[in-house]
Structure formats: structure tokens, C-alpha cells
């Protein structure tokens, strides 16, 4: 196995330098041996477990978390808006009732005033 990259489409003497590819060093693991009963030497190291965990994590997790929080806030605001609108409706209905009561009381007071209004015979002239 050669570490030299060769361009397939150009002849070797094209004047370009060939690039050497560096390989990562892999951790030294023992080869499989059928005679050994203790298989703990082949167990994944904590670093391997962490690396595997990171590989399988969602790259989209932070964005999804942010969107879920935003949607929850929107739902909360909508709910508060509905509650406030229902409060506004209650307030308006109470105000209408009060206006009706005030109009009725004004009519009753006017009628009572007419009852007690006696034309004065002596005006002082």
C-alpha cells in the first residue's frame, strides 16, 4: 500500500509533485485471539464511547430546542391574549349593564322630580 496519490489522468512525469496523505494514528488494539477467554481487552474505552455518542448526536438539536421554546412562548401569548380578550368582553358587558342601569335610574329620578315639582304660586314678584 502506497501513501502517494497519483493522478490517474496524467502521466507520472507531468512535473507536478505528488501529495502524501497522512493517516490518523489509530489506538493500538490487540488482534482477535480465539484462545483468550477474557474479552475485556476488546471492550470500548470511555473515549471511544464518548466519541460514538458525539457522532450520533443530532446536529440539529440546538435549533429544534430553540424552535420548541419559541412555539411554547407563542402558545402562551395566544392563551394570554384570549384570556385578556375574554376579560375585555366581560368588562364591556359590565359597562353596558351599568349604562342601562344608569339610564333607568335617570328616568326614575326624572319621574320622581316631576312628582314633587309643584308649581309655585308665590314667585316673589
One Martini backbone bead per residue (centre of mass of N, CA, C, O) as a GRO file, in nm:
protein
  125
    1UNK     BB    1   0.096   0.037   0.024
    2UNK     BB    2   0.048   0.366  -0.072
    3UNK     BB    3   0.094   0.727   0.011
    4UNK     BB    4   0.054   0.796  -0.290
    5UNK     BB    5  -0.078   1.021  -0.509
    6UNK     BB    6  -0.238   0.961  -0.822
    7UNK     BB    7  -0.290   1.071  -1.132
    8UNK     BB    8  -0.471   0.910  -1.376
    9UNK     BB    9  -0.466   1.129  -1.627
   10UNK     BB   10  -0.163   1.156  -1.576
   11UNK     BB   11   0.142   1.135  -1.610
   12UNK     BB   12   0.409   1.105  -1.400
   13UNK     BB   13   0.583   1.338  -1.567
   14UNK     BB   14   0.416   1.633  -1.521
   15UNK     BB   15   0.568   1.810  -1.272
   16UNK     BB   16   0.421   1.723  -1.034
   17UNK     BB   17   0.358   1.689  -0.713
   18UNK     BB   18   0.311   1.458  -0.483
   19UNK     BB   19   0.088   1.361  -0.241
   20UNK     BB   20   0.078   1.310   0.100
   21UNK     BB   21  -0.100   1.098   0.312
   22UNK     BB   22  -0.223   1.134   0.625
   23UNK     BB   23  -0.266   0.925   0.894
   24UNK     BB   24  -0.430   0.826   1.150
   25UNK     BB   25  -0.388   0.726   1.461
   26UNK     BB   26  -0.452   0.434   1.599
   27UNK     BB   27  -0.542   0.253   1.836
   28UNK     BB   28  -0.411   0.004   2.018
   29UNK     BB   29  -0.512  -0.318   1.927
   30UNK     BB   30  -0.591  -0.622   1.973
   31UNK     BB   31  -0.602  -0.905   1.838
   32UNK     BB   32  -0.771  -1.170   1.760
   33UNK     BB   33  -0.823  -1.441   2.003
   34UNK     BB   34  -0.939  -1.766   2.051
   35UNK     BB   35  -0.779  -1.843   2.329
   36UNK     BB   36  -0.922  -1.611   2.468
   37UNK     BB   37  -1.158  -1.544   2.734
   38UNK     BB   38  -1.076  -1.250   2.782
   39UNK     BB   39  -1.271  -0.963   2.647
   40UNK     BB   40  -1.182  -0.678   2.777
   41UNK     BB   41  -0.974  -0.579   2.558
   42UNK     BB   42  -1.236  -0.514   2.350
   43UNK     BB   43  -1.335  -0.291   2.498
   44UNK     BB   44  -1.461   0.009   2.516
   45UNK     BB   45  -1.360   0.307   2.567
   46UNK     BB   46  -1.452   0.605   2.694
   47UNK     BB   47  -1.364   0.760   2.440
   48UNK     BB   48  -1.526   0.593   2.240
   49UNK     BB   49  -1.803   0.648   2.363
   50UNK     BB   50  -1.798   0.953   2.329
   51UNK     BB   51  -1.755   0.957   2.024
   52UNK     BB   52  -2.012   0.802   1.951
   53UNK     BB   53  -2.207   0.995   2.084
   54UNK     BB   54  -2.129   1.244   1.908
   55UNK     BB   55  -2.198   1.122   1.633
   56UNK     BB   56  -2.518   1.061   1.718
   57UNK     BB   57  -2.578   1.338   1.742
   58UNK     BB   58  -2.762   1.603   1.686
   59UNK     BB   59  -2.715   1.888   1.486
   60UNK     BB   60  -3.029   2.006   1.545
   61UNK     BB   61  -3.092   2.047   1.852
   62UNK     BB   62  -3.075   2.353   1.913
   63UNK     BB   63  -3.288   2.443   1.708
   64UNK     BB   64  -3.523   2.276   1.817
   65UNK     BB   65  -3.524   2.391   2.102
   66UNK     BB   66  -3.578   2.684   2.017
   67UNK     BB   67  -3.846   2.631   1.866
   68UNK     BB   68  -4.003   2.513   2.104
   69UNK     BB   69  -3.985   2.764   2.283
   70UNK     BB   70  -4.122   2.956   2.085
   71UNK     BB   71  -4.392   2.801   2.064
   72UNK     BB   72  -4.461   2.816   2.365
   73UNK     BB   73  -4.473   3.124   2.378
   74UNK     BB   74  -4.695   3.161   2.169
   75UNK     BB   75  -4.910   2.999   2.319
   76UNK     BB   76  -4.907   3.174   2.573
   77UNK     BB   77  -4.987   3.440   2.435
   78UNK     BB   78  -5.253   3.341   2.316
   79UNK     BB   79  -5.382   3.271   2.584
   80UNK     BB   80  -5.358   3.554   2.706
   81UNK     BB   81  -5.519   3.694   2.484
   82UNK     BB   82  -5.781   3.542   2.531
   83UNK     BB   83  -5.813   3.624   2.825
   84UNK     BB   84  -5.811   3.930   2.773
   85UNK     BB   85  -6.056   3.927   2.582
   86UNK     BB   86  -6.251   3.816   2.794
   87UNK     BB   87  -6.211   4.055   2.984
   88UNK     BB   88  -6.312   4.267   2.788
   89UNK     BB   89  -6.593   4.151   2.756
   90UNK     BB   90  -6.673   4.175   3.050
   91UNK     BB   91  -6.630   4.478   3.078
   92UNK     BB   92  -6.833   4.560   2.858
   93UNK     BB   93  -7.084   4.427   2.983
   94UNK     BB   94  -7.075   4.587   3.247
   95UNK     BB   95  -7.095   4.868   3.118
   96UNK     BB   96  -7.370   4.825   2.986
   97UNK     BB   97  -7.525   4.767   3.242
   98UNK     BB   98  -7.462   5.037   3.375
   99UNK     BB   99  -7.597   5.212   3.159
  100UNK     BB  100  -7.878   5.096   3.194
  101UNK     BB  101  -7.910   5.166   3.492
  102UNK     BB  102  -7.867   5.473   3.461
  103UNK     BB  103  -8.103   5.525   3.269
  104UNK     BB  104  -8.324   5.423   3.461
  105UNK     BB  105  -8.257   5.614   3.695
  106UNK     BB  106  -8.304   5.875   3.536
  107UNK     BB  107  -8.603   5.824   3.479
  108UNK     BB  108  -8.692   5.797   3.776
  109UNK     BB  109  -8.595   6.079   3.869
  110UNK     BB  110  -8.764   6.239   3.672
  111UNK     BB  111  -9.034   6.134   3.775
  112UNK     BB  112  -8.998   6.226   4.071
  113UNK     BB  113  -8.962   6.525   4.012
  114UNK     BB  114  -9.245   6.561   3.887
  115UNK     BB  115  -9.398   6.495   4.152
  116UNK     BB  116  -9.251   6.736   4.329
  117UNK     BB  117  -9.344   6.940   4.121
  118UNK     BB  118  -9.464   7.248   4.218
  119UNK     BB  119  -9.625   7.509   4.149
  120UNK     BB  120  -9.559   7.831   4.217
  121UNK     BB  121  -9.741   8.092   4.344
  122UNK     BB  122  -9.497   8.230   4.482
  123UNK     BB  123  -9.236   8.424   4.331
  124UNK     BB  124  -9.187   8.741   4.424
  125UNK     BB  125  -9.348   8.973   4.240
   0.00000   0.00000   0.00000
